[in-house]
Coordinates of C-alpha atoms in Angstrom, one line a residue:
X1 CA 49.2 70.9 70.9
X2 CA 51.9 68.3 71.6
X3 CA 53.8 69.9 73.8
X4 CA 50.9 71.5 75.9
X5 CA 49.8 67.4 76.4
X6 CA 53.1 66.4 76.9
X7 CA 53.6 68.7 79.8
X8 CA 50.0 68.6 81.1
X9 CA 50.0 64.7 81.2
X10 CA 53.2 63.9 82.0
X11 CA 55.4 65.6 84.6
X12 CA 53.1 67.5 86.0
X13 CA 49.9 65.2 86.9
X14 CA 51.4 62.9 88.0
X15 CA 53.8 64.7 91.0
X16 CA 50.3 65.6 91.8
X17 CA 49.2 61.7 92.1
X18 CA 52.7 61.8 94.1
X19 CA 51.3 63.8 96.3
X20 CA 48.0 62.7 97.1
X21 CA 49.4 59.0 96.9
X22 CA 52.2 59.5 100.1
X23 CA 48.9 60.3 102.0
X24 CA 47.3 57.1 101.2
X25 CA 45.2 58.9 99.2
X26 CA 43.1 56.5 96.0
X27 CA 44.2 58.3 93.0
X28 CA 43.8 57.9 88.9
X29 CA 45.0 60.0 86.5
X30 CA 42.9 61.6 83.5
X31 CA 42.4 63.7 80.9
X32 CA 39.7 64.7 78.6
X33 CA 40.2 62.4 76.2
X34 CA 40.1 59.0 78.5
X35 CA 36.4 57.7 78.5
X36 CA 35.2 60.8 76.4
X37 CA 35.4 62.3 80.2
X38 CA 35.4 66.1 78.4
X39 CA 33.8 66.8 74.9
X40 CA 34.7 70.6 73.8
X41 CA 35.3 72.6 70.2
X42 CA 37.4 74.5 68.9
X43 CA 36.9 77.8 71.1
X44 CA 35.9 81.3 69.2
X45 CA 36.4 84.2 71.4
X46 CA 37.3 86.8 67.6
X47 CA 36.4 85.8 65.1
X48 CA 39.6 87.5 63.3
X49 CA 41.9 85.8 65.5
X50 CA 42.6 82.3 65.8
X51 CA 43.4 81.3 68.7
X52 CA 45.0 78.1 67.4
X53 CA 44.4 74.5 70.3
X54 CA 42.7 76.7 72.8
X55 CA 39.0 74.6 73.0
X56 CA 35.6 74.8 74.9
X57 CA 33.8 72.9 77.4
X58 CA 30.1 71.4 75.7
X59 CA 29.8 67.9 78.4
X60 CA 31.6 66.2 80.7
X61 CA 31.6 62.7 81.5
X62 CA 29.5 63.2 84.7
X63 CA 28.8 59.4 85.0
X64 CA 32.8 58.1 84.6
X65 CA 33.9 61.0 87.5
X66 CA 31.2 60.0 90.2
X67 CA 31.6 56.1 89.5
X68 CA 34.6 57.1 90.7
X69 CA 34.0 58.8 93.6
X70 CA 31.1 56.3 94.9
X71 CA 34.6 53.8 94.9
X72 CA 36.7 56.9 97.3
X73 CA 39.3 57.1 93.7
X74 CA 40.2 60.8 93.4
X75 CA 40.5 61.2 89.6
X76 CA 43.1 63.9 88.7
X77 CA 42.3 65.4 85.8
X78 CA 44.5 67.1 82.7
X79 CA 42.6 69.8 81.0
X80 CA 43.0 68.3 77.7
X81 CA 39.1 67.4 76.0
X82 CA 39.1 66.4 72.3
X83 CA 35.8 67.3 69.2
X84 CA 33.8 64.2 67.4
X85 CA 37.1 64.3 65.6
X86 CA 39.6 63.3 67.7
X87 CA 41.1 66.4 67.8
X88 CA 42.8 67.6 71.7
X89 CA 42.4 71.3 72.4
X90 CA 43.6 72.9 75.6
X91 CA 40.9 74.0 78.5
X92 CA 41.0 76.5 80.8
X93 CA 41.6 74.6 84.4
X94 CA 39.4 77.2 86.7
X95 CA 36.7 76.9 84.1
X96 CA 37.3 72.4 83.9
X97 CA 36.9 72.8 88.0
X98 CA 33.8 74.5 87.5
X99 CA 32.7 73.3 85.0
X100 CA 33.0 69.3 86.7
X101 CA 31.8 70.7 90.4
X102 CA 28.8 71.3 88.5
X103 CA 28.0 68.0 87.0
X104 CA 29.1 66.4 89.9
X105 CA 26.2 68.1 91.7
X106 CA 29.6 69.0 94.1
X107 CA 28.4 70.6 97.4
X108 CA 30.9 73.2 97.0
X109 CA 34.2 74.7 94.8
X110 CA 37.6 75.8 95.9
X111 CA 40.6 77.2 93.8
X112 CA 43.5 76.6 95.8
X113 CA 45.5 79.0 94.9
X114 CA 49.2 81.3 96.3
X115 CA 46.7 84.0 97.6
X116 CA 44.4 84.1 100.6
X117 CA 41.5 85.2 98.9
X118 CA 41.0 88.6 96.9
X119 CA 42.6 91.5 98.1
X120 CA 42.3 94.9 97.5
X121 CA 46.2 96.0 97.8
X122 CA 48.3 93.2 97.9
X123 CA 50.5 94.6 99.8
X124 CA 48.3 95.0 102.8
X125 CA 47.0 92.1 104.8
X126 CA 43.9 93.8 106.3
X127 CA 42.3 95.0 102.7
X128 CA 41.6 90.5 101.8
X129 CA 37.3 90.9 100.8
X130 CA 35.8 88.0 102.4
X131 CA 32.7 87.7 100.8
X132 CA 31.9 88.3 96.9
X133 CA 28.8 88.9 94.9
X134 CA 28.3 89.0 91.4
X135 CA 27.8 92.8 91.1
X136 CA 30.3 93.6 93.9
X137 CA 32.8 91.4 91.2
X138 CA 32.0 92.5 89.1
X139 CA 33.2 96.1 89.8
X140 CA 36.5 95.2 91.3
X141 CA 37.0 93.4 87.5
X142 CA 36.2 96.4 86.0
X143 CA 38.1 98.6 88.3
X144 CA 41.7 96.5 87.7
X145 CA 41.6 96.0 91.5
X146 CA 40.9 92.6 90.3
X147 CA 43.4 91.2 87.9
X148 CA 43.2 89.6 84.9
X149 CA 44.6 85.4 86.0
X150 CA 42.3 85.8 89.5
X151 CA 39.4 87.7 87.4
X152 CA 39.4 83.9 85.5
X153 CA 39.0 81.9 88.6
X154 CA 36.7 84.8 89.9
X155 CA 34.6 84.3 86.9
X156 CA 34.6 80.3 87.1
X157 CA 33.2 80.6 91.3
X158 CA 30.7 82.5 90.0
X159 CA 29.6 80.2 87.2
X160 CA 29.3 78.0 89.4
X161 CA 27.5 79.2 92.3
X162 CA 24.5 80.9 90.3
X163 CA 24.7 77.8 88.7
X164 CA 24.1 75.9 92.1
X165 CA 22.4 78.5 94.5
X166 CA 26.1 77.3 96.4
X167 CA 28.9 78.8 98.1
X168 CA 32.2 78.4 95.8
X169 CA 35.8 79.6 97.8
X170 CA 39.2 80.7 96.6
X171 CA 42.0 80.1 99.4
X172 CA 45.7 79.6 100.3
X173 CA 47.4 76.1 99.1
X174 CA 48.5 76.1 102.8
X175 CA 45.0 76.4 104.2
X176 CA 43.2 73.6 105.9
X177 CA 39.9 72.3 104.5
X178 CA 38.2 71.5 106.8
X179 CA 33.8 72.0 107.0
X180 CA 34.9 73.9 110.1
X181 CA 36.8 76.9 108.0
X182 CA 32.7 77.7 106.3
X183 CA 31.7 78.3 109.6
X184 CA 34.1 82.0 109.7
X185 CA 35.5 84.3 107.7
X186 CA 39.0 84.2 108.8
X187 CA 41.3 82.9 105.7
X188 CA 39.9 83.0 101.6
X189 CA 36.9 84.6 100.3
X190 CA 33.5 82.7 99.5
X191 CA 31.8 83.5 96.4
X192 CA 28.3 83.8 96.1
X193 CA 26.0 83.7 93.6
X194 CA 23.6 85.2 94.5
X195 CA 24.4 88.7 96.7
X196 CA 22.7 87.0 100.3
X197 CA 21.7 88.5 103.2
X198 CA 22.2 85.5 105.8
X199 CA 25.1 83.3 106.7
X200 CA 25.3 80.5 108.6
X201 CA 28.5 80.2 111.4
X202 CA 28.8 78.2 114.5
X203 CA 27.1 79.2 117.6
X204 CA 29.6 81.7 120.0
X205 CA 29.3 82.6 123.8
X206 CA 28.1 85.6 123.1
X207 CA 24.7 84.1 121.0
X208 CA 23.3 82.2 123.6
X209 CA 21.2 85.7 125.3
X210 CA 19.8 85.9 121.4
X211 CA 19.5 82.0 120.7
X212 CA 17.1 81.8 124.2
X213 CA 14.9 85.0 122.7
X214 CA 14.4 83.0 119.6
X215 CA 13.8 79.9 121.8
X216 CA 11.2 80.9 123.7
X217 CA 9.2 83.0 121.0
X218 CA 9.0 80.1 118.3
X219 CA 8.2 77.0 120.8
X220 CA 6.1 78.7 122.9
X221 CA 3.4 78.7 119.9
X222 CA 3.5 75.0 120.0
X223 CA 3.4 75.4 124.1
X224 CA 0.2 76.9 123.7
X225 CA -2.1 74.8 121.6
X226 CA -1.0 71.4 123.8
X227 CA -1.4 71.5 128.0
X228 CA 2.4 69.7 128.2
X229 CA 5.0 71.2 129.1
X230 CA 8.1 71.2 125.7
X231 CA 11.3 70.6 127.0
X232 CA 13.5 73.6 125.2
X233 CA 10.7 75.7 127.1
X234 CA 12.8 75.0 130.2
X235 CA 16.1 75.4 128.9
X236 CA 18.7 77.4 130.7
X237 CA 21.8 79.8 129.4
X238 CA 23.8 77.4 131.1
X239 CA 22.7 74.6 129.0
X240 CA 23.2 76.1 126.4
X241 CA 27.0 77.2 127.2
X242 CA 27.2 73.3 127.9
X243 CA 25.9 72.4 124.8
X244 CA 28.1 74.4 123.4
X245 CA 31.0 72.0 124.6
X246 CA 29.1 68.7 123.6
X247 CA 27.0 69.8 120.8
X248 CA 27.9 72.1 117.4
X249 CA 25.1 74.9 118.2
X250 CA 24.7 77.5 114.3
X251 CA 22.6 80.0 114.0
X252 CA 21.2 82.1 111.1
X253 CA 22.2 85.6 110.5
X254 CA 20.6 88.6 108.7
X255 CA 22.2 92.3 108.7
X256 CA 24.1 90.9 112.0
X257 CA 20.9 89.8 113.7
X258 CA 20.6 86.5 114.9
X259 CA 17.1 84.9 113.7
X260 CA 17.4 81.0 113.3
X261 CA 19.1 78.6 114.8
X262 CA 19.8 74.5 115.4
X263 CA 21.8 71.9 116.8
X264 CA 24.0 68.3 116.1
X265 CA 24.6 66.1 118.4
X266 CA 26.8 62.9 117.5
X267 CA 25.0 59.6 119.0
X268 CA 27.9 57.3 117.9
X269 CA 29.9 57.2 115.2
X270 CA 27.5 57.2 112.7
X271 CA 24.3 58.7 114.0
X272 CA 24.0 62.6 114.4
X273 CA 21.5 63.4 115.9
X274 CA 19.3 67.3 115.0
X275 CA 17.1 69.2 118.1
X276 CA 16.1 73.3 118.9
X277 CA 15.1 74.0 114.8
X278 CA 14.0 77.0 114.8
X279 CA 13.7 80.8 113.5
X280 CA 12.0 84.0 114.3
X281 CA 8.0 83.9 112.7
X282 CA 8.6 86.9 110.7
X283 CA 11.7 85.3 108.9
X284 CA 9.4 82.5 108.3
X285 CA 8.5 80.8 105.0
X286 CA 11.4 82.4 103.1
X287 CA 13.1 78.5 103.3
X288 CA 15.5 79.4 105.6
X289 CA 14.2 76.4 107.8
X290 CA 14.9 73.9 105.4
X291 CA 18.3 76.0 104.8
X292 CA 19.4 75.8 108.0
X293 CA 18.3 71.5 107.8
X294 CA 20.3 71.4 105.2
X295 CA 23.5 73.2 106.1
X296 CA 23.6 70.3 109.7
X297 CA 22.9 68.0 107.7
X298 CA 26.1 68.5 105.4
X299 CA 27.8 69.4 108.5
X300 CA 26.4 65.6 110.2
X301 CA 27.9 64.2 106.2
X302 CA 31.5 65.5 106.3
X303 CA 32.1 64.6 109.9
X304 CA 31.5 61.4 109.3
X305 CA 27.6 60.2 110.1
X306 CA 25.9 58.0 107.4
X307 CA 21.4 59.0 108.9
X308 CA 20.5 61.3 111.3
X309 CA 17.5 61.8 113.1
X310 CA 15.6 64.3 115.5
X311 CA 11.9 64.2 117.4
X312 CA 9.4 65.9 116.9
X313 CA 5.6 66.0 118.1
X314 CA 3.8 63.3 116.4
X315 CA 0.6 65.1 115.9
X316 CA 1.9 68.3 114.9
X317 CA 0.9 68.0 111.2
X318 CA 2.4 71.2 110.0
X319 CA 5.6 70.1 111.4
X320 CA 5.2 66.6 109.9
X321 CA 4.5 68.2 106.3
X322 CA 8.0 70.2 106.7
X323 CA 10.2 67.1 107.5
X324 CA 8.4 64.9 105.0
X325 CA 9.7 67.5 102.7
X326 CA 13.0 67.4 103.4
X327 CA 13.2 63.6 102.9
X328 CA 12.5 62.4 106.5
X329 CA 10.9 59.3 107.4
X330 CA 9.0 58.7 110.2
X331 CA 11.3 55.8 112.0
X332 CA 9.3 55.1 115.4
X333 CA 7.3 56.8 117.7
X334 CA 7.2 57.4 122.0
X335 CA 5.9 58.7 124.6
X336 CA 8.0 58.5 127.8
X337 CA 7.2 61.7 128.2
X338 CA 3.8 61.7 128.5
X339 CA 2.9 63.2 125.1
X340 CA 3.4 61.1 121.7
X341 CA 7.1 62.1 120.2
X342 CA 7.6 61.4 116.0
X343 CA 11.8 59.7 115.4
X344 CA 12.5 61.5 112.2
X345 CA 15.5 60.2 109.1
X346 CA 17.3 60.7 106.7
X347 CA 20.0 58.7 104.8
X348 CA 22.9 60.0 104.8
X349 CA 24.5 56.8 103.3
X350 CA 23.2 53.9 102.9
X351 CA 21.5 52.3 105.6
X352 CA 18.6 53.1 108.1
X353 CA 17.6 49.8 109.5
X354 CA 20.3 49.6 112.8
X355 CA 19.2 53.2 114.5
X356 CA 18.2 52.3 118.2
X357 CA 14.6 54.1 119.1
X358 CA 15.9 54.9 122.4
X359 CA 18.4 57.1 122.1
X360 CA 16.0 59.8 120.9
X361 CA 12.9 59.2 122.7

């Protein structure tokens, strides 16, 4: 175990820290013994076999990790933990990554490898599997299509995705990790905890006609109960085409059918505006509106926005309840269009005091 500790805690971690420092990232090298970061116990995989100093993770000190991250310090963690008696153990780095991601409630988990995802045949570049769920993963592991070393990563990703209801990725170390990566299936393998038959992605020109149909269907039900005109109903093909260049337009699809949409616009360096959130009637009450909303919020946060806002009808109680449920607060009201609209906002950072309502109302 001493040799393992010296190898892992020495040159290997030092090289990672040095590389991150070259990119002007503030890093710190940690192991599971530091600050009681990783509590573990001796792993018993087979009662008839003593695996030596191999450990099983019991607890992660998430408070320590969150303190570092909140101060823009990136922890580089060595897979070494200790038990209550001070004995140190070697840990599987894939499962450690999963446990750490769960402990800090990370939005995503990335497993970085030298292969761009999972392949049915490593010799066939066209055999990459874009999406895996638990059922398919288990079958591919059983059929030995996913080999043991990669199976460990897949199982660790499944553990994270199932417990967090979030998505994990296995991608090539040469692939740039950018939020826009999440909107395509061109790289890596996306792993879902449970099978999902819907997908959120950036809209393309080919989606515009369907977006128009959804908007007409969704916003007409509001128009039927009021005596003033709602702006979204006047939108044209050309308007949406222009928005594809000036905004982030997201679409929600189910079995390749477009069923929902939302848009995000940058108002200033820290403020984003959401608009045109709608889901087809037959797919409502499934929580898909909230899923679309949260996806756009995460995207806004990634883009550096610390706050976000949108306008809604002041007298539409059901809409107000929806946004209140999603932690939006009413910030201001205005009636420049001849009817009262409410500006509702959400804090993605730590300051809502400097929002100019005139940007929205």
